[in-house]
Tab-separated table of C-alpha atoms and ligand atoms in Angstrom:
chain	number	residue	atom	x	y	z
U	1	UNK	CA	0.000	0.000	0.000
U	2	UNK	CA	1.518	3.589	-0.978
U	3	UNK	CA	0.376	6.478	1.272
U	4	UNK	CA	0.984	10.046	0.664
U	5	UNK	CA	1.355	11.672	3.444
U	6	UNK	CA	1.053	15.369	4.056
U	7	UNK	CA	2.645	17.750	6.437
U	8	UNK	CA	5.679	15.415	7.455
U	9	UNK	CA	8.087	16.708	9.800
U	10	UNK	CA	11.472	15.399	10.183
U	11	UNK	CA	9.905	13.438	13.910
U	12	UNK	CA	7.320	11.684	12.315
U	13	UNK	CA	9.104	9.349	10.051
U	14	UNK	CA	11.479	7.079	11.898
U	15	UNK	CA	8.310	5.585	13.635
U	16	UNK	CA	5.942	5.531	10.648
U	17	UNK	CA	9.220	4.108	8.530
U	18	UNK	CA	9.549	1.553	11.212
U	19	UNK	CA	5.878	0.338	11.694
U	20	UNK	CA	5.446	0.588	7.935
U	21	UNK	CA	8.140	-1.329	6.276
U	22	UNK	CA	6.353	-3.758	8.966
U	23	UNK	CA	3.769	-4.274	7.110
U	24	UNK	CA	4.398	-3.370	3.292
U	25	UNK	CA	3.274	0.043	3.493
U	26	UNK	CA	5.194	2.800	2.123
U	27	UNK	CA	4.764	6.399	2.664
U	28	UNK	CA	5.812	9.523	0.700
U	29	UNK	CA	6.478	12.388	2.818
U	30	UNK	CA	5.220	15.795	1.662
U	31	UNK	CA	6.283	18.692	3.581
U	32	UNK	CA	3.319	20.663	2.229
U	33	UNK	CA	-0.001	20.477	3.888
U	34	UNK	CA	-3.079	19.066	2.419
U	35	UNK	CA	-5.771	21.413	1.011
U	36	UNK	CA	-7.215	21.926	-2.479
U	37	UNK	CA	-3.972	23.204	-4.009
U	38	UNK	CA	-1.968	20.327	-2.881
U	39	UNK	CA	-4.418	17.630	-3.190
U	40	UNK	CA	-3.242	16.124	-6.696
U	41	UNK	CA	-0.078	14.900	-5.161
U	42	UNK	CA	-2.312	12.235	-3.686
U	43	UNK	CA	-2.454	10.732	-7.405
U	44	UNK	CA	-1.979	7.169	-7.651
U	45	UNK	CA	-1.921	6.567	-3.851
U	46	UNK	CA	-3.749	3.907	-2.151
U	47	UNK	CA	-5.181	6.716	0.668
U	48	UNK	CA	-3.533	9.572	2.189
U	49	UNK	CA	-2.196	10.592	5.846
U	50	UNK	CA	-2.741	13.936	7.627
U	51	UNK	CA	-2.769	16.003	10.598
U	52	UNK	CA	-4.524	18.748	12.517
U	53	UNK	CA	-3.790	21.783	10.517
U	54	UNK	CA	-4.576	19.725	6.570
U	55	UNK	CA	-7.449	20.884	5.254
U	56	UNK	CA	-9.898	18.133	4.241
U	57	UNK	CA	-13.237	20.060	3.089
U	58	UNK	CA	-15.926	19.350	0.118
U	59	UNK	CA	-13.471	19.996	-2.506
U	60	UNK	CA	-10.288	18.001	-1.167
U	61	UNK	CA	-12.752	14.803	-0.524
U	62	UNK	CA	-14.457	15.169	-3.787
U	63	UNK	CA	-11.105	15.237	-5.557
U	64	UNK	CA	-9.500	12.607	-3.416
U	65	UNK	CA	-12.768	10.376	-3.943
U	66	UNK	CA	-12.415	10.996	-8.039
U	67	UNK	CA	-8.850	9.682	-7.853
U	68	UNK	CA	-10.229	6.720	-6.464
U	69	UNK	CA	-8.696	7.214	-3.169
U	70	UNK	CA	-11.126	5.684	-0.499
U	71	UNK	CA	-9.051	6.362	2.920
U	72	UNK	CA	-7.979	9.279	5.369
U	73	UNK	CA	-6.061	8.633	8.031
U	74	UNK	CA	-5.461	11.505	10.495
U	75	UNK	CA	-2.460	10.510	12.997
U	76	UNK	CA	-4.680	12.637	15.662
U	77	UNK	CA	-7.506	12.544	17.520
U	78	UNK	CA	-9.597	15.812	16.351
U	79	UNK	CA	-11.384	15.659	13.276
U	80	UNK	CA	-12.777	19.141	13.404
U	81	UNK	CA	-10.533	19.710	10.303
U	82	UNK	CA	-12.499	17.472	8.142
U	83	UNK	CA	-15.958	17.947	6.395
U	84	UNK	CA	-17.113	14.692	7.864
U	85	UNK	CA	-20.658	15.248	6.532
U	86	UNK	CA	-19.588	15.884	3.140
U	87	UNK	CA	-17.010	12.727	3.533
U	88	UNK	CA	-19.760	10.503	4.240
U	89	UNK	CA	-19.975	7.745	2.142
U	90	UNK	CA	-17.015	8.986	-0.189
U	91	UNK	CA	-13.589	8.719	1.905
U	92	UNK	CA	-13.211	6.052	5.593
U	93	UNK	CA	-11.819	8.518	7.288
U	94	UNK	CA	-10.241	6.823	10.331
U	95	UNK	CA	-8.076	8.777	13.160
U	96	UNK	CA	-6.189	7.835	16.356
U	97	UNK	CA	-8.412	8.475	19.294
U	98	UNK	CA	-5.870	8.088	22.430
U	99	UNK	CA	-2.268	8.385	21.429
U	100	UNK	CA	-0.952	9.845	25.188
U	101	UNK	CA	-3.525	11.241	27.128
U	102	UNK	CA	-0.226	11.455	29.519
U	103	UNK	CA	1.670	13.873	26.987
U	104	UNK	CA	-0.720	16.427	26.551
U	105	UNK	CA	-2.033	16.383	30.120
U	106	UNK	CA	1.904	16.793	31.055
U	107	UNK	CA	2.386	19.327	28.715
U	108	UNK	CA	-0.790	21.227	30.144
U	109	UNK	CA	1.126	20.836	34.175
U	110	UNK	CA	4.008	21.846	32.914
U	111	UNK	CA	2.589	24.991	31.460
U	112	UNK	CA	1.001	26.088	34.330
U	113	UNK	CA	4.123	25.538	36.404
U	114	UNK	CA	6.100	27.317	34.395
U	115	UNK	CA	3.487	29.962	33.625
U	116	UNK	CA	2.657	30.647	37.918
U	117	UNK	CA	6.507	29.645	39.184
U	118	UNK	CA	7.622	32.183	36.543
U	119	UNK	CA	10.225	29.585	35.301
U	120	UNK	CA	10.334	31.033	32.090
U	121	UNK	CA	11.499	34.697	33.325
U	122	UNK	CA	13.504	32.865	35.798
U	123	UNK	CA	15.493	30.847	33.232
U	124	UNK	CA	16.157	33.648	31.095
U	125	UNK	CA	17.785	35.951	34.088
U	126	UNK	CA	20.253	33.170	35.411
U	127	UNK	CA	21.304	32.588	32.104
U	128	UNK	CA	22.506	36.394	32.059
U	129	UNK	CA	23.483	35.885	35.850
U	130	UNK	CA	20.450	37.842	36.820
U	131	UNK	CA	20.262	36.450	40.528
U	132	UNK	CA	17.835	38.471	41.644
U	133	UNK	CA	14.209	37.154	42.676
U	134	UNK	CA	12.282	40.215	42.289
U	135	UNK	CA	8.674	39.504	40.686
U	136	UNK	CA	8.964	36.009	40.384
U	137	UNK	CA	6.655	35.661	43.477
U	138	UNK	CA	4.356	32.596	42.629
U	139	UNK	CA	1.432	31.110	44.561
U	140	UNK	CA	0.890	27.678	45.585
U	141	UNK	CA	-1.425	25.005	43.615
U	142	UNK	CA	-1.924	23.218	46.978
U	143	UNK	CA	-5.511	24.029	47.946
U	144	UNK	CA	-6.549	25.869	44.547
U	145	UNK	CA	-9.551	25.136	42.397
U	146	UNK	CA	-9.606	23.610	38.802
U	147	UNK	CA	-11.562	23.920	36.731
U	148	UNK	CA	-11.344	21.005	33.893
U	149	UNK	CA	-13.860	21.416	30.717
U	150	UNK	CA	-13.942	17.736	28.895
U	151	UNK	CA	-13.320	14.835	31.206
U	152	UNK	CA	-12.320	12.712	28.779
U	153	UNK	CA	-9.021	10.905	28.291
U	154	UNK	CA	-6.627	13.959	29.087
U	155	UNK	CA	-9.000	15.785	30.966
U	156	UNK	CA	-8.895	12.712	33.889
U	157	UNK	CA	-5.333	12.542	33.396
U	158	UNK	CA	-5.203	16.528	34.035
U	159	UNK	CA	-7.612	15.827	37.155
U	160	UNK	CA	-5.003	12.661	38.749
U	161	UNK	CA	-2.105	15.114	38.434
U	162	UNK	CA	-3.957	18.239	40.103
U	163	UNK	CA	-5.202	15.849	42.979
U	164	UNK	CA	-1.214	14.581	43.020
U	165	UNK	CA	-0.834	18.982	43.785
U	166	UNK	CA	-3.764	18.289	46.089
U	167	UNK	CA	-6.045	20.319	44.058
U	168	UNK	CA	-9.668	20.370	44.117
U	169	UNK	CA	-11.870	20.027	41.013
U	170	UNK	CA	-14.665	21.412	39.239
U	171	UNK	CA	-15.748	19.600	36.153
U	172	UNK	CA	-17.742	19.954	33.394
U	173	UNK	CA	-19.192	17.663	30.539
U	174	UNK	CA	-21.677	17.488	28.366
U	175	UNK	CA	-21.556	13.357	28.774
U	176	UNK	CA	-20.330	13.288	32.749
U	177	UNK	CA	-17.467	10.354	33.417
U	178	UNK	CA	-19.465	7.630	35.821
U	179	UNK	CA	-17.538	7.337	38.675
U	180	UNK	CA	-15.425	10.659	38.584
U	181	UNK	CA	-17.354	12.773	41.060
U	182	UNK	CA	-16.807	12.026	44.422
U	183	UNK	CA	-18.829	14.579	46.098
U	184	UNK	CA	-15.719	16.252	47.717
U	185	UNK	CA	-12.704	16.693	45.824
U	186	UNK	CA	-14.032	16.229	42.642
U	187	UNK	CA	-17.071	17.586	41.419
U	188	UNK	CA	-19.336	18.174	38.137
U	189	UNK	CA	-21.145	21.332	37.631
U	190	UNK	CA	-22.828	23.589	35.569
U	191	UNK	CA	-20.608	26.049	33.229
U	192	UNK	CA	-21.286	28.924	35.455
U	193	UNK	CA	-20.059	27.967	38.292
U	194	UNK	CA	-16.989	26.432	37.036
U	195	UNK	CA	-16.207	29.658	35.995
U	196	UNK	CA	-17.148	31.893	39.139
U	197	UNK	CA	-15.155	29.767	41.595
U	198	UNK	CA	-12.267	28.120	39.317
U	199	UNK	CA	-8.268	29.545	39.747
U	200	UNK	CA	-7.195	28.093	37.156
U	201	UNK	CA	-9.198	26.605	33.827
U	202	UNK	CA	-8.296	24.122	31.400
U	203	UNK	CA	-9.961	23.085	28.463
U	204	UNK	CA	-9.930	19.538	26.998
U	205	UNK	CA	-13.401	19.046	25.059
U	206	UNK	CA	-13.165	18.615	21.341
U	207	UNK	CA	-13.972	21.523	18.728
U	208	UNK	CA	-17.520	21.676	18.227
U	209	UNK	CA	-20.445	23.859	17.387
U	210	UNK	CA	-21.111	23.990	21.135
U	211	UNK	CA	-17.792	24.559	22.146
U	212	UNK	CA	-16.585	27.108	19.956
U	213	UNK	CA	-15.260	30.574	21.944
U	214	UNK	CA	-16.547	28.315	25.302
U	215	UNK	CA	-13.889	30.935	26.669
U	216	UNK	CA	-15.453	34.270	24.857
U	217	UNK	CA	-15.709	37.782	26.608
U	218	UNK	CA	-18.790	36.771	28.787
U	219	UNK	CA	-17.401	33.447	30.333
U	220	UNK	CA	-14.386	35.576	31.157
U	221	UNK	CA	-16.099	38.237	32.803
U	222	UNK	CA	-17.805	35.154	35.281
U	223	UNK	CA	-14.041	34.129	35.972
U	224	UNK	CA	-12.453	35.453	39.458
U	225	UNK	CA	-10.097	37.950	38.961
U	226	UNK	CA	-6.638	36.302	38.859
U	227	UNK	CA	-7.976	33.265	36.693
U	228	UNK	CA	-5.574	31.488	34.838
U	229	UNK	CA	-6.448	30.055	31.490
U	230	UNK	CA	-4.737	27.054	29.845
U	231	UNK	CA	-5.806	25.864	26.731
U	232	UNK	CA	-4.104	22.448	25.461
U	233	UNK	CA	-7.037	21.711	22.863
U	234	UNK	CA	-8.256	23.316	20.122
U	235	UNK	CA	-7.624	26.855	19.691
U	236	UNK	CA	-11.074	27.795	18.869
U	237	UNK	CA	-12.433	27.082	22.429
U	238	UNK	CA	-11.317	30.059	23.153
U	239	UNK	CA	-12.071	34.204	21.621
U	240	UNK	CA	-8.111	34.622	21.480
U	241	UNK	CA	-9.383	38.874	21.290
U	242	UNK	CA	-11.622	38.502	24.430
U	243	UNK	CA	-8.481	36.585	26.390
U	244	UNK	CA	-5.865	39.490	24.853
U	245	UNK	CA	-8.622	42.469	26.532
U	246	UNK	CA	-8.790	39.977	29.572
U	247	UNK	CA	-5.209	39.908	29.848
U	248	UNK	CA	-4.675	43.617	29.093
U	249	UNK	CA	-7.467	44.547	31.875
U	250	UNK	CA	-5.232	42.609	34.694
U	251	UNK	CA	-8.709	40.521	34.946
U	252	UNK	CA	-7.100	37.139	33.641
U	253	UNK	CA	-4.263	36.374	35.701
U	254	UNK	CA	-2.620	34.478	33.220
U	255	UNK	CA	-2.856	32.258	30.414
U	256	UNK	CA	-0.779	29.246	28.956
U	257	UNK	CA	-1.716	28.331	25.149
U	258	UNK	CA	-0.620	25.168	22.951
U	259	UNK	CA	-2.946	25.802	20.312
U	260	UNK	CA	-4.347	29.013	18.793
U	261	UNK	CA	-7.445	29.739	16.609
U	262	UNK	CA	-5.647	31.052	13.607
U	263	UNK	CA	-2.730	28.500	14.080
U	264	UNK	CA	-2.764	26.882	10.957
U	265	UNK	CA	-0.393	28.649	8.729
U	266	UNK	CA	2.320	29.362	11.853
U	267	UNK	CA	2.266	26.560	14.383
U	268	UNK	CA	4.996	23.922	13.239
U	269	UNK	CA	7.306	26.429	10.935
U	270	UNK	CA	10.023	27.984	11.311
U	271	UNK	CA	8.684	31.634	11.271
U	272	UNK	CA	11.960	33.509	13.172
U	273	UNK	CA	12.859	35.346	9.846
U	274	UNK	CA	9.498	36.450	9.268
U	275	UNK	CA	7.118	39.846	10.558
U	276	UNK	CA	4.757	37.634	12.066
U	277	UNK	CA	1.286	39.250	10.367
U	278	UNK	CA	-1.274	37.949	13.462
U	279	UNK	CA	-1.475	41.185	15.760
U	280	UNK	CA	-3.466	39.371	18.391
U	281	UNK	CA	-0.892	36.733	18.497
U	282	UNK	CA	2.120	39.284	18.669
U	283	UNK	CA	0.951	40.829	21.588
U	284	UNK	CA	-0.208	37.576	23.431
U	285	UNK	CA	3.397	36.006	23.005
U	286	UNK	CA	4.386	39.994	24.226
U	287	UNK	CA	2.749	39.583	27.622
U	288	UNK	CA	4.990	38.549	30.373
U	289	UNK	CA	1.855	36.346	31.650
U	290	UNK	CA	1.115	34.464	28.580
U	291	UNK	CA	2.936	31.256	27.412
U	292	UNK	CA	2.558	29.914	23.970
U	293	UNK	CA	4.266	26.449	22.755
U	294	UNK	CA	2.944	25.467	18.929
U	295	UNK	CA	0.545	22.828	19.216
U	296	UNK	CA	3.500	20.635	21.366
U	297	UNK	CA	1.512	19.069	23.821
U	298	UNK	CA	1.685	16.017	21.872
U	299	UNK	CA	5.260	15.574	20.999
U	300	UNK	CA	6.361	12.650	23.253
U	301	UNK	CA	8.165	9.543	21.768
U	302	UNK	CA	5.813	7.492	23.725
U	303	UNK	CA	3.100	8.944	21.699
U	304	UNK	CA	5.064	9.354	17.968
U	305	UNK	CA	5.246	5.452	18.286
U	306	UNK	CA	1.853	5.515	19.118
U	307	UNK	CA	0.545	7.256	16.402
U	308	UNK	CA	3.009	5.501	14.003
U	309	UNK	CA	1.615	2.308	15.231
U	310	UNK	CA	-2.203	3.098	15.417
U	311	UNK	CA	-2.194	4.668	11.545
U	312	UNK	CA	-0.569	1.597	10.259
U	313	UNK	CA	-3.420	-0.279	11.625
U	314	UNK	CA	-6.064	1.458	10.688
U	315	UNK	CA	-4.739	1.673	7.330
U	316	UNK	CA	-4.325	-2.490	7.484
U	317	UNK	CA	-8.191	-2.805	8.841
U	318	UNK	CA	-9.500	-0.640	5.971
U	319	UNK	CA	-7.520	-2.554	3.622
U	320	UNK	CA	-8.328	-6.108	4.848
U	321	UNK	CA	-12.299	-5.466	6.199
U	322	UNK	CA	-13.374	-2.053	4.460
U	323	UNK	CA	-13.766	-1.167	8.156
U	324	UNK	CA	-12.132	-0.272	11.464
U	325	UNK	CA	-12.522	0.119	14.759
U	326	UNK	CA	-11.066	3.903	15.081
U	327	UNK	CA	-13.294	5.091	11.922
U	328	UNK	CA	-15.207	8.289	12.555
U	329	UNK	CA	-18.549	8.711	10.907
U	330	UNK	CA	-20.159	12.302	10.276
U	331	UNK	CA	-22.375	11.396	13.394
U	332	UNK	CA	-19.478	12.023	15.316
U	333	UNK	CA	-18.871	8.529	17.262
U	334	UNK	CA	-17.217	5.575	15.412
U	335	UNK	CA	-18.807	4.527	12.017
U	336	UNK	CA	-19.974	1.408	14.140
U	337	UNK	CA	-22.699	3.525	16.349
U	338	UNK	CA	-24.120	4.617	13.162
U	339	UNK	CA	-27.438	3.478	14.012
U	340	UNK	CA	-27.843	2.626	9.819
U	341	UNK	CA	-24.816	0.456	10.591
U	342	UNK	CA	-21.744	0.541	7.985
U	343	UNK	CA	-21.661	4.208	6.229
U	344	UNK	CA	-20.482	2.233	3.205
T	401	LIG	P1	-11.914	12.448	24.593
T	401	LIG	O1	-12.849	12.213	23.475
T	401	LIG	O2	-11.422	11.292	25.397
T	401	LIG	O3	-12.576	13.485	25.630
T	401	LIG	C1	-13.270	14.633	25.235
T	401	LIG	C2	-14.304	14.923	26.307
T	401	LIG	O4	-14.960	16.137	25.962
T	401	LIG	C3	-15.384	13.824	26.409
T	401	LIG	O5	-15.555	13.425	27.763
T	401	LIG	C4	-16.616	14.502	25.882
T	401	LIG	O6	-17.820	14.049	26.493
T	401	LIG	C5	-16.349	15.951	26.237
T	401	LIG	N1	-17.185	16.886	25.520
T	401	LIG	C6	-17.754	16.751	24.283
T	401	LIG	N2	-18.512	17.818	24.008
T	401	LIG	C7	-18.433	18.634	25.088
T	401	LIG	C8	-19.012	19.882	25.405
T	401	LIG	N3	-19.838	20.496	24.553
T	401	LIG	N4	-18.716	20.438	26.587
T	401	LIG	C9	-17.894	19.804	27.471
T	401	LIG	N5	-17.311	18.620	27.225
T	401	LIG	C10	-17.595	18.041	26.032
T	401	LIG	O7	-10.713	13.276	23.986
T	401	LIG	P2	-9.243	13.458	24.573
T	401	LIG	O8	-8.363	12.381	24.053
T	401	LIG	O9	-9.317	13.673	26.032
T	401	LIG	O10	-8.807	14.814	23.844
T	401	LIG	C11	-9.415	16.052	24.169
T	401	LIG	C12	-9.009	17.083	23.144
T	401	LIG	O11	-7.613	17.336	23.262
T	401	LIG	C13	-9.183	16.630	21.685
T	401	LIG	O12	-10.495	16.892	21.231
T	401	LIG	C14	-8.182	17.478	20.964
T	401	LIG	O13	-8.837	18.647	20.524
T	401	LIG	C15	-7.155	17.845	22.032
T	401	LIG	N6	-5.820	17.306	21.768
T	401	LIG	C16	-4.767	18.173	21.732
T	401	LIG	C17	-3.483	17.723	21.504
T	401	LIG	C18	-2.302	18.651	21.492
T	401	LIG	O14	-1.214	18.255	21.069
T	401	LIG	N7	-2.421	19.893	21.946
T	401	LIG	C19	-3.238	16.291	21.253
T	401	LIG	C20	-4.419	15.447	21.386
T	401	LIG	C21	-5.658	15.949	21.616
């Protein structure tokens, strides 16, 4: 099977190399991203592999399903970059639902550590034998309140490490976690008052119609004063202009941001040489309170060899059966809960 696969970074293939010389797959690497420009390089390929910034809409699927090309494997979990209406019936599209709910929940900690411990001004002064401590005052997480959006894979993750700070938690889900809330420590709620009694916030619910801007102007303005934002998701969750006047206003305390609304053309190149054109982004990454890493939270080799592994076998399923277990249907659960049964 030949795959072309877009948006390769020098990380991604030793493992998919590995796992698919394994098992007679090939891939071509294309540094370029997927979208309706690029989409003829997928000529002649048995399906083709991308990732969270690719662009898969009505035009890319119709032209990828008039090559003949019948599969999509994203080596991710969101799918929120892919018309999966309009794929219906025309491409499997098939992802990788859990690679490391560890890595990105890490990532997220080690965010807000460095965000509240001021590590990152503090690394920069010793380095010029800057000694002195003066604003780098902190505050403990012992005791504090967080509040966790999506209690899925990462988001329990994200809860065992704040209880391991001896945190307390406010959660909420549209589709609550059986089990989770234990009336003291950890509890669901309503939206509102996550907000008006969280210190910190972190988001890890998918992209969706309901959760777009779930941090906007309003749900800031029910935050305490001091709250400090982290968003390790999807950039859309959150009005990056609202957070920037939050910020600006001294109302959000701080913030701590792995993915960014209009992150597609920057996050993963090399932009150093560039004037970066995104105003809103400048002066986040300005603010001496706001941390950005490009969409990083991921990058663990624990999950790379995941992801490697996971694509391959999707790609072998849809080969073998015409289905597989980690297909996603426009319904938004697996092409299995389609209540019709097989969307082919
Ligand atoms: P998951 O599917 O295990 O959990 C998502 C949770 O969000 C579920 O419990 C679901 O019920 C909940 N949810 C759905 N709609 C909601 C709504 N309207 N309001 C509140 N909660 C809602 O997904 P997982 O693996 O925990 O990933 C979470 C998100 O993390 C992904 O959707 C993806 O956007 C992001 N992600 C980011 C990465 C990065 O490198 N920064 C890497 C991997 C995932």
């Amino acid at each position: 099977m030949r795959i072309a696969f877009f948006d390769a970074k020098a990380y991604d293939r030793p493992s998919f190399d590995r796992y698919g010389a394994q098992h007679g797959i090939r891939f071509k690497y294309f540094e370029t991203k997927l979208g309706e420009d690029t989409v003829d390089l997928a000529r002649g390929y048995d399906g083709v592999c991308c990732f969270v910034n690719d662009t898969v809409d009505a035009a890319v699927i119709d032209k990828l399903a008039a090559m003949g090309i019948s599969v999509l494997a994203l080596r991710c979990a969101g799918f929120n970059n892919v018309d999966m209406r309009h794929a219906h019936g025309k491409l499997h599209v098939v992802r990788v639902p859990a690679y490391s709910p560890y890595a990105v929940a890490e990532h997220a900690m080690a965010m807000l550590l460095t965000s509240i411990r001021r590590i990152h001004k503090a690394y920069i002064r010793s380095r010029d034998f800057n000694f002195s401590l003066n604003n780098l005052t902190g505050f403990d997480l012992h005791g504090k309140t967080v509040g966790v959006i999506g209690t899925g894979r990462i988001g329990r993750v994200f809860i065992d490490i704040c209880r391991g700070f001896g945190m307390k938690v406010l959660a909420y889900d549209k589709f609550p976690y059986p089990g989770l809330d234990n009336g003291d420590t950890i509890r669901y709620v309503e939206l509102d008052e996550l907000f008006k009694n969280s210190d910190i916030l972190s988001l890890h619910c998918p992209l969706t119609d309901d959760t777009y801007h779930i941090i906007d102007a309003d749900s800031l303005q029910k935050c305490k004063k001091g709250v400090v934002v982290i968003n390790t998701s999807r950039g859309a969750l959150v009005d990056a202009e609202a957070l920037l006047e939050g910020i600006k206003s001294r109302h959000v305390g701080a913030a701590c941001l792995d993915v960014y609304e209009e992150e597609g053309d920057l996050f993963f190149e090399d932009k150093s040489g560039h004037i970066l054109e995104d105003d809103t982004l400048a002066r986040l990454i300005s603010m001496p309170n706001v941390i950005v890493t490009s969409h990083q939270a991921f990058l663990t080799e624990e999950a790379l060899e995941n992801i490697a592994e996971t694509t391959v076998q999707n790609l072998l399923d849809i080969q073998k059966d015409g289905q597989c277990p980690n297909e996603v249907c426009w319904r938004g659960g697996t092409a299995q809960d389609c209540k019709n049964g097989k969307c082919f």
